[in-house]
PDB file of C-alpha atoms in Angstrom:
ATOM      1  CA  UNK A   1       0.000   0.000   0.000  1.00  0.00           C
ATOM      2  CA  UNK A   2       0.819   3.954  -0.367  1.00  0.00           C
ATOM      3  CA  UNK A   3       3.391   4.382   2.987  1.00  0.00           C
ATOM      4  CA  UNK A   4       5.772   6.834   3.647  1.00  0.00           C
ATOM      5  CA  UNK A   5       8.249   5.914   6.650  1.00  0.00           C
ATOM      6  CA  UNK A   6      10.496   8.306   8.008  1.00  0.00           C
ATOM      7  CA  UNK A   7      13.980   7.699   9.833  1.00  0.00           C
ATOM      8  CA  UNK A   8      16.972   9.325  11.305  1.00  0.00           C
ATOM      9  CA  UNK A   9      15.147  11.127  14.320  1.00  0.00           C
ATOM     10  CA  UNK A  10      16.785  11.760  17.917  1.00  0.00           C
ATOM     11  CA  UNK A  11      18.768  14.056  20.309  1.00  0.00           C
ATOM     12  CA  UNK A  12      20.757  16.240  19.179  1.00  0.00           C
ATOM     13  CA  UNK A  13      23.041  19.483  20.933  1.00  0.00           C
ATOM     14  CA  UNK A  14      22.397  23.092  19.885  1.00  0.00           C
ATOM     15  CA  UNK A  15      24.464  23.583  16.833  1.00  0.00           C
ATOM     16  CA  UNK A  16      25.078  19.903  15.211  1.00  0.00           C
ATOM     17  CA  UNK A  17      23.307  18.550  12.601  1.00  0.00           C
ATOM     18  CA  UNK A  18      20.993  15.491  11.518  1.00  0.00           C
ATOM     19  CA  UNK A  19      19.790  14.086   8.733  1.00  0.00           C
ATOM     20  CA  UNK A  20      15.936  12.747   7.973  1.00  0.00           C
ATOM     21  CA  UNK A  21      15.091  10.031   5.649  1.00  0.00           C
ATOM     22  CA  UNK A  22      11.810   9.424   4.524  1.00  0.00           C
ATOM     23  CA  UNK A  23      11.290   6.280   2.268  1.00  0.00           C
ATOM     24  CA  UNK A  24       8.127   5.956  -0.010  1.00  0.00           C
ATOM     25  CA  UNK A  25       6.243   2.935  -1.510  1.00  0.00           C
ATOM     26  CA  UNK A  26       3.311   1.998  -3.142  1.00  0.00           C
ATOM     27  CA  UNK A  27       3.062   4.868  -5.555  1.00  0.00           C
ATOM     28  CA  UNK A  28       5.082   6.389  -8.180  1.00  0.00           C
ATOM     29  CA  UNK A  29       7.614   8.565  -6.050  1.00  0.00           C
ATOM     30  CA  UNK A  30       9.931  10.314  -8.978  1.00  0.00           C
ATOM     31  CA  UNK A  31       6.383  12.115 -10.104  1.00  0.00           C
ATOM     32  CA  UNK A  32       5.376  13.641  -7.291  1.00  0.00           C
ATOM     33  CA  UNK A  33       6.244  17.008  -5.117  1.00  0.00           C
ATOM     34  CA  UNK A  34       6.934  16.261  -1.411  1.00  0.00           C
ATOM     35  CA  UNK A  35       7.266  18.363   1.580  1.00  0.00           C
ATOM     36  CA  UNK A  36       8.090  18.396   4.878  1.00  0.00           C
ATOM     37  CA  UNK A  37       6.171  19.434   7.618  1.00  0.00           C
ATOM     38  CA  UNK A  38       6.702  19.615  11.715  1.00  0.00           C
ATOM     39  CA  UNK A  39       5.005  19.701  14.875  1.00  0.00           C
ATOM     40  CA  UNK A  40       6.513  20.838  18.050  1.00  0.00           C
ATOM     41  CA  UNK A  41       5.265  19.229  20.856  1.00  0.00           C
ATOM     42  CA  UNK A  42       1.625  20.356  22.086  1.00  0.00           C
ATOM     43  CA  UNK A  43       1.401  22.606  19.206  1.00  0.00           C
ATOM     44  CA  UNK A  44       0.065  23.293  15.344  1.00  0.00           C
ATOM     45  CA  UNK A  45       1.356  22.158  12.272  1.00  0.00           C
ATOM     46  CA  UNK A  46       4.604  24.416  10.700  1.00  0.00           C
ATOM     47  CA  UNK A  47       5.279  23.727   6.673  1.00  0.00           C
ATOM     48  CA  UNK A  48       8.773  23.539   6.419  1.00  0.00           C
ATOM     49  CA  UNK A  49       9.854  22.562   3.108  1.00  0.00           C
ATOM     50  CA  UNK A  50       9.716  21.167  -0.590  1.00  0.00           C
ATOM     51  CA  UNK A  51      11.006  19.621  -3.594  1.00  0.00           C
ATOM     52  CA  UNK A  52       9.068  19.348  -6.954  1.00  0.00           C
ATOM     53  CA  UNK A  53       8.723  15.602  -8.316  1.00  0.00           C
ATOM     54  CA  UNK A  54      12.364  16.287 -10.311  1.00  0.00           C
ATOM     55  CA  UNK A  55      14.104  17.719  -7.457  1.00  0.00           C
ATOM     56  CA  UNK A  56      14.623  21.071  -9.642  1.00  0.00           C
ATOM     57  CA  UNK A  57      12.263  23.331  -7.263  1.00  0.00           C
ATOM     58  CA  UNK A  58      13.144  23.900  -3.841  1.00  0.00           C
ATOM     59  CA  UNK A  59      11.156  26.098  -1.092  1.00  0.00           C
ATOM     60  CA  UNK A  60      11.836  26.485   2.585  1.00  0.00           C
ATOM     61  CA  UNK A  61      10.213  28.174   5.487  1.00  0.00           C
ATOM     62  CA  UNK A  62      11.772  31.388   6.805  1.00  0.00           C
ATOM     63  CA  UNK A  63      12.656  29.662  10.196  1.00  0.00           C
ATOM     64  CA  UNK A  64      14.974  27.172   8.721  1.00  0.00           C
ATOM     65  CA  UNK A  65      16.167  29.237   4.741  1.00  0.00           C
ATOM     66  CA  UNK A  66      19.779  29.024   4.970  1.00  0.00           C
ATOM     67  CA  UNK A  67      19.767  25.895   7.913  1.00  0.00           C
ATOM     68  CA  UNK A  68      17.936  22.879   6.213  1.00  0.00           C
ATOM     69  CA  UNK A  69      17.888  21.574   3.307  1.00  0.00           C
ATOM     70  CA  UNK A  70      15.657  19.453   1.415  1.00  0.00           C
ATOM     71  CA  UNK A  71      16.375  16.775  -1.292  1.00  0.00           C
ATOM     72  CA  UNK A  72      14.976  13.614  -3.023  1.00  0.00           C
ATOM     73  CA  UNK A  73      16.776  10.296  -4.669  1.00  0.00           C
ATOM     74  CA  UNK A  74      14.205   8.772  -7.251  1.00  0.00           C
ATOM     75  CA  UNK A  75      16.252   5.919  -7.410  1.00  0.00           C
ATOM     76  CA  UNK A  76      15.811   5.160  -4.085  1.00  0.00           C
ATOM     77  CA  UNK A  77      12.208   6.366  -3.495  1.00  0.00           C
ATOM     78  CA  UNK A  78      13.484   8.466  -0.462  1.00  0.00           C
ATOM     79  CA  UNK A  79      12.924  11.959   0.424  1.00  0.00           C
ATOM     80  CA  UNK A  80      15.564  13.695   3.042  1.00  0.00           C
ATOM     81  CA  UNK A  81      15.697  16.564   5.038  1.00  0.00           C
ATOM     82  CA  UNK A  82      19.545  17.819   6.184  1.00  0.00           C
ATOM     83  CA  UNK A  83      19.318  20.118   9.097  1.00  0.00           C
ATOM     84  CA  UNK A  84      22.368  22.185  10.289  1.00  0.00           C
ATOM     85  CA  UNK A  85      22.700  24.660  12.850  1.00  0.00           C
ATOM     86  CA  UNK A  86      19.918  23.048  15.183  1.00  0.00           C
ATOM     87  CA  UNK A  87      18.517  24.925  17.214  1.00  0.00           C
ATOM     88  CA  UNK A  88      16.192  24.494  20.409  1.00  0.00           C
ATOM     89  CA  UNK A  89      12.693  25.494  18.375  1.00  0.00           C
ATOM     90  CA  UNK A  90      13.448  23.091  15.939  1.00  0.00           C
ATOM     91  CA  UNK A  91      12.307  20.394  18.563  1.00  0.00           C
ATOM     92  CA  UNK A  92       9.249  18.667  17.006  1.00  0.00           C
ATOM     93  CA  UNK A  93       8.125  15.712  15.256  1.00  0.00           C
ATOM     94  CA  UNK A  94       8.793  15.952  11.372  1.00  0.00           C
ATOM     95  CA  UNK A  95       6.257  14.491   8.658  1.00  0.00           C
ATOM     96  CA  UNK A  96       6.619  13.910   5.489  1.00  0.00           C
ATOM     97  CA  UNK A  97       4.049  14.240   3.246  1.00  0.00           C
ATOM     98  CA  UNK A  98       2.976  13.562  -0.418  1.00  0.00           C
ATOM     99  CA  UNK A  99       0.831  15.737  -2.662  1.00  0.00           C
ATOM    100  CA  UNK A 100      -2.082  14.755  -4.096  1.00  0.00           C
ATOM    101  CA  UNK A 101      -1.511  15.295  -7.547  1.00  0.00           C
ATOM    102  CA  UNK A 102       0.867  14.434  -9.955  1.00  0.00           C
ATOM    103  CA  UNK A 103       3.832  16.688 -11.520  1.00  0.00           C
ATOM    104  CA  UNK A 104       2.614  19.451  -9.008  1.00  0.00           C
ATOM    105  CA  UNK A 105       3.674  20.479  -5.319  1.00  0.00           C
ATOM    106  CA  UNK A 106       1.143  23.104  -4.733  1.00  0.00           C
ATOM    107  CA  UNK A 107      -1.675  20.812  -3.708  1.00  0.00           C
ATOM    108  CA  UNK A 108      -2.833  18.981  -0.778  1.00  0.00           C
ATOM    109  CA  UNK A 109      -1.180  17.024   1.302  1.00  0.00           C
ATOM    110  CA  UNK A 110      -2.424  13.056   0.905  1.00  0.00           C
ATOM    111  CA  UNK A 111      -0.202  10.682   2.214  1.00  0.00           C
ATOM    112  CA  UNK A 112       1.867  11.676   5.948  1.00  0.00           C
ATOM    113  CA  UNK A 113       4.669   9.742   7.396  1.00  0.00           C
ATOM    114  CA  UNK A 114       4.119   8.716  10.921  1.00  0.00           C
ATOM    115  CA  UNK A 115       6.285  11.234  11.827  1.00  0.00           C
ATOM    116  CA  UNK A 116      10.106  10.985  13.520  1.00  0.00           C
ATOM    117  CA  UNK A 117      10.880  13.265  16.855  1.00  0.00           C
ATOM    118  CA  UNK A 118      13.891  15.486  16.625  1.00  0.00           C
ATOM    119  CA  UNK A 119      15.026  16.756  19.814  1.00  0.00           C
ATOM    120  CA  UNK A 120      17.553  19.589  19.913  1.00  0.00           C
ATOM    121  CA  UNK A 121      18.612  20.022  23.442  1.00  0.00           C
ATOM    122  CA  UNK A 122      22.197  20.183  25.509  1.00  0.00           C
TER     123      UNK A 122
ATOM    124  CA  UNK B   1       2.419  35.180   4.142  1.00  0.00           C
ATOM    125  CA  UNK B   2      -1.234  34.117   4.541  1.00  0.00           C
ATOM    126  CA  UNK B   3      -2.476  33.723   7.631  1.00  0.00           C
ATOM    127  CA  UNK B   4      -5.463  31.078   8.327  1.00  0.00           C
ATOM    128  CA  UNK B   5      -7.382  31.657  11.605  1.00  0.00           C
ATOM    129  CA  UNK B   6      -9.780  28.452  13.277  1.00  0.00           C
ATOM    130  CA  UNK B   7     -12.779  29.190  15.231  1.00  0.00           C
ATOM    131  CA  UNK B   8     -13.548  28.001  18.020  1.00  0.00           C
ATOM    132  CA  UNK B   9     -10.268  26.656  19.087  1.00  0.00           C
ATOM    133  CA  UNK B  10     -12.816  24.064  21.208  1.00  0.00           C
ATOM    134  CA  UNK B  11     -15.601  22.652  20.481  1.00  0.00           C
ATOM    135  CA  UNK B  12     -17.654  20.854  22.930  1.00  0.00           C
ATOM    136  CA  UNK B  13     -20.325  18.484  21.098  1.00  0.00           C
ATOM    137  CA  UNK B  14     -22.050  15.464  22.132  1.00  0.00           C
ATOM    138  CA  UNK B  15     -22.102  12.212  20.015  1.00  0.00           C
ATOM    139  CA  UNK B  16     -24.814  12.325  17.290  1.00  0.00           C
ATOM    140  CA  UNK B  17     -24.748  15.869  16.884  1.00  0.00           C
ATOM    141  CA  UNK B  18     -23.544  18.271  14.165  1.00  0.00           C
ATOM    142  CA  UNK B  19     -20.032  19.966  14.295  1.00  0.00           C
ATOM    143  CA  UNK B  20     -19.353  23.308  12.275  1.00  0.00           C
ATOM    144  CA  UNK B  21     -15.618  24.700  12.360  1.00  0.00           C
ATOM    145  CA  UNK B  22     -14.966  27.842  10.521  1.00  0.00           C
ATOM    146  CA  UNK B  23     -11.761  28.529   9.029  1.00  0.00           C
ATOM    147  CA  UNK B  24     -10.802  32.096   7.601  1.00  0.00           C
ATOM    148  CA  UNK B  25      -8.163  33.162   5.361  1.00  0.00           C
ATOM    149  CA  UNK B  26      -6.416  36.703   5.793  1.00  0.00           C
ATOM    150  CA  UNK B  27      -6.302  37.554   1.954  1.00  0.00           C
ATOM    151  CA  UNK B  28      -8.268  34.997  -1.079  1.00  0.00           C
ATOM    152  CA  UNK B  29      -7.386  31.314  -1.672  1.00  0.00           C
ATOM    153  CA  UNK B  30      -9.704  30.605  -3.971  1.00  0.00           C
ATOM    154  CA  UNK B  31     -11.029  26.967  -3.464  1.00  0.00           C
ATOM    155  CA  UNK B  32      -7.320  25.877  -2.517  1.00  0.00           C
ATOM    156  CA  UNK B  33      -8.173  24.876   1.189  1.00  0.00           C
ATOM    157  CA  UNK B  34      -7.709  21.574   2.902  1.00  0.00           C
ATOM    158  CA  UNK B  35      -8.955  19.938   6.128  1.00  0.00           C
ATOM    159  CA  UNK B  36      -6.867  17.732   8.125  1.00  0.00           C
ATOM    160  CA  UNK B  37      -7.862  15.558  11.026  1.00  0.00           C
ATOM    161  CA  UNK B  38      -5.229  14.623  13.544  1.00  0.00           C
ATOM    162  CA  UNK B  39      -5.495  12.352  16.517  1.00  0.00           C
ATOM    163  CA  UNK B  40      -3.342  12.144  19.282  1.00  0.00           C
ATOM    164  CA  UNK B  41      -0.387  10.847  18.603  1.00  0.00           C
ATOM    165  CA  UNK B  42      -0.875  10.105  14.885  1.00  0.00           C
ATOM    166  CA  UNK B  43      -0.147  12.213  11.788  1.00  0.00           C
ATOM    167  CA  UNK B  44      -2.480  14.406  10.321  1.00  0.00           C
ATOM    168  CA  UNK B  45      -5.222  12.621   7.721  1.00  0.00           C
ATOM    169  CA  UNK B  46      -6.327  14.593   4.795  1.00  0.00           C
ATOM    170  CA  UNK B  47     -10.475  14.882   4.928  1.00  0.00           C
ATOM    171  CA  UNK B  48     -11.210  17.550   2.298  1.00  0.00           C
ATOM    172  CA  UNK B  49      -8.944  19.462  -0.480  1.00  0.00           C
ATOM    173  CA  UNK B  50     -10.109  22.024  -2.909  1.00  0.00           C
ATOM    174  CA  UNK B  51     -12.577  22.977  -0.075  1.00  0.00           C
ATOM    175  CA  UNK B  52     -15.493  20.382  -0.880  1.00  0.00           C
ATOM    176  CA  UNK B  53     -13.653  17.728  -2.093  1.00  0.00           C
ATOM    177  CA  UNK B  54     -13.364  14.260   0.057  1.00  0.00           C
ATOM    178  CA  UNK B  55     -10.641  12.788  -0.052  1.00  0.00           C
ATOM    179  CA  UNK B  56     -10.547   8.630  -0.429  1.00  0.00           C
ATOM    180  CA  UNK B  57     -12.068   7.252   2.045  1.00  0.00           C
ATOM    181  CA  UNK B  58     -13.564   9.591   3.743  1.00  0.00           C
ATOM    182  CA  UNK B  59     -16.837   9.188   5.244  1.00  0.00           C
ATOM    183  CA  UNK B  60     -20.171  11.252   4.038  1.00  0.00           C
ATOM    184  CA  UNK B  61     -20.453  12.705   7.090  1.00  0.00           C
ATOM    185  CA  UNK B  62     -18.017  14.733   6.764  1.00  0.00           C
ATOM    186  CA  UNK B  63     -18.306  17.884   3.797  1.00  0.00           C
ATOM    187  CA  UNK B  64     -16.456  21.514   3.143  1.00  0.00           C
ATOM    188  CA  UNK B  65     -17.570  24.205   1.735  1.00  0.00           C
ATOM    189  CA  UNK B  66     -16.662  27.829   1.504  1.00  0.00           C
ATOM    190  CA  UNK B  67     -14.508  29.872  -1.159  1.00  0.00           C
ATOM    191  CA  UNK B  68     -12.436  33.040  -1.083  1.00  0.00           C
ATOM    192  CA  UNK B  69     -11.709  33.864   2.572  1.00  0.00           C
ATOM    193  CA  UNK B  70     -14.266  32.010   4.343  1.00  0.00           C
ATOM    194  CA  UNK B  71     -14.668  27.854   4.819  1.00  0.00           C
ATOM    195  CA  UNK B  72     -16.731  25.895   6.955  1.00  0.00           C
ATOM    196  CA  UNK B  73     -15.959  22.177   7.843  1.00  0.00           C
ATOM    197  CA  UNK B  74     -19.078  20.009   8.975  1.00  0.00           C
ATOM    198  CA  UNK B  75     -19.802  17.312  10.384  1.00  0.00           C
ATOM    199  CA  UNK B  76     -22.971  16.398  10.067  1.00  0.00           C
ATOM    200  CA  UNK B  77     -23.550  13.687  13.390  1.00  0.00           C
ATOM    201  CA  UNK B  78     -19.928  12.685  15.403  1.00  0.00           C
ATOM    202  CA  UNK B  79     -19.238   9.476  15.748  1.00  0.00           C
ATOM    203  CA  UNK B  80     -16.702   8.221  18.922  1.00  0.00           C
ATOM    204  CA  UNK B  81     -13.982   8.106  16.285  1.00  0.00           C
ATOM    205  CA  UNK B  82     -14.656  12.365  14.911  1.00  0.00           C
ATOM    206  CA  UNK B  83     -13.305  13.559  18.315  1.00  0.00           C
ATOM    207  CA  UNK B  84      -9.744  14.868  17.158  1.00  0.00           C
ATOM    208  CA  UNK B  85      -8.083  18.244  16.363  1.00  0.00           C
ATOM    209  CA  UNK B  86      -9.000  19.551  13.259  1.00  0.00           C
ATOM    210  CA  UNK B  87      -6.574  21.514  10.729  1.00  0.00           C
ATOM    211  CA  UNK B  88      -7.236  23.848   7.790  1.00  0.00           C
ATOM    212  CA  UNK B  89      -4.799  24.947   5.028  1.00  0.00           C
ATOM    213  CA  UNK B  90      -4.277  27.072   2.249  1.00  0.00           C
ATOM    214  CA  UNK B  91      -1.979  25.928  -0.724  1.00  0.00           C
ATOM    215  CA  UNK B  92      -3.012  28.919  -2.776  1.00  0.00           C
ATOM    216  CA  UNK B  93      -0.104  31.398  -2.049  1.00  0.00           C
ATOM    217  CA  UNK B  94       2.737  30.524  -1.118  1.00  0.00           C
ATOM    218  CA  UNK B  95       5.339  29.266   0.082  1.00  0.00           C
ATOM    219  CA  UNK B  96       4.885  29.029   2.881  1.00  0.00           C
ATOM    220  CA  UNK B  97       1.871  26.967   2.694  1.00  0.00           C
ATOM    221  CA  UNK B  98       0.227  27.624   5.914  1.00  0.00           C
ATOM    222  CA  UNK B  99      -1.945  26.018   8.476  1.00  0.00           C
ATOM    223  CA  UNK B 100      -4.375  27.100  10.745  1.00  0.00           C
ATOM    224  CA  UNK B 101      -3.749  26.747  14.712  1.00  0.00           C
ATOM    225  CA  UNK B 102      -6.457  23.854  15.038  1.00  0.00           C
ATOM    226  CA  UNK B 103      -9.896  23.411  16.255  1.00  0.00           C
ATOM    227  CA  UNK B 104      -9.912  20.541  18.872  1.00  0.00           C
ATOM    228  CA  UNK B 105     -13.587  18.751  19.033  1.00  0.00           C
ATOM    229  CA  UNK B 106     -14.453  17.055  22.549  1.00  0.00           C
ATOM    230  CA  UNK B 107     -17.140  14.711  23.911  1.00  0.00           C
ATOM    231  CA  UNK B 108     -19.507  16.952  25.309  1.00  0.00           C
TER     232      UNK B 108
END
């Protein structure tokens, strides 16, 4: 079935880096946009980033332009998300998330990840 | 950036009765909205996209409506399982793409 899984979560100290991994199946993953989105804890869901089905279109969220960066391997039907600089408000839990339709990444979001926690803390 | 604003942020309804959350944009996104339910715990589920539409799966019960600046989510009688937080969002213009801050519905 249509599953997205994500990986690479965990504790982390003010100022290192991590690296998400989010690995689709069940659909066609080279023609779709993907995005990520977070969720820190007790609170709303933030947009933070994403990458058009080819990987040629790239947007990010103010809070992490410059610090994150989002990319995709077709090959490998896996999305990833490099943070650097982490800070303490990028705590949350990180989704990815598919778009409905094909060839397009401004749509709605269809398929979510279950989600990986990243805690930035010293 | 457009900003999407939920009313009420709780809702207190009993089982068997009808829900209305209301969901207002702070400039036009046309018919580019989406509702999201999200239980604790769990990831956000997409209910409704291009503000009427349900997505796969989704039950009857549930129905948008609304264009412009101004949506409404219903549901028309809650079931045990409806009790959740509920999430609008634009994907009209952007990025960002944003979200609204979430309408929780409780048991009554």
């Amino acid at each position: 079935q249509v599953q997205l899984v994500e990986s690479g979560g965990g504790v982390v100290q003010p100022g290192r880096s991590l690296r998400l991994s989010c690995a689709a199946s069940g659909f066609t993953f080279s023609s779709y946009g993907m995005h990520w989105v977070r969720q820190a804890p007790g609170k709303g869901l933030e947009w933070v980033a994403v990458i058009s089905y080819d990987g040629s279109n790239k947007y990010y969220a103010d809070s992490v332009k410059g610090r994150f960066t989002i990319s995709r391997d077709n090959s490998k039907n896996t999305l990833y998300l490099q943070m650097n600089s982490l800070r303490a408000e990028d705590t949350a839990v990180y989704y990815c998330a598919k778009v409905i339709g094909d060839y397009v990444f401004t749509d709605a979001f269809d398929i979510w990840g279950q989600g990986t926690m990243v805690t930035v803390s010293s | 950036e457009i900003v999407m604003t939920q009313s009420p942020a709780t809702l207190s309804v009993s089982p068997g009765e009808r829900a209305t959350l209301s969901c207002r944009a702070s400039q036009s996104v046309s018919s580019n909205l989406a509702w999201y339910q999200q239980k604790p715990g769990q990831a956000p589920r997409l209910l409704i996209y291009g503000a009427s539409t349900r997505a796969t799966g989704i039950p009857a019960r549930f129905s948008g409506s609304g264009s412009g600046t101004e949506f409404t989510l219903t549901i028309s009688s809650l079931q045990s399982e409806d009790f959740a937080v509920y999430y609008c969002q634009q994907y009209n213009n952007w990025p960002p793409c944003t979200f609204g801050g979430g309408t929780k519905v409780e048991i009554k």
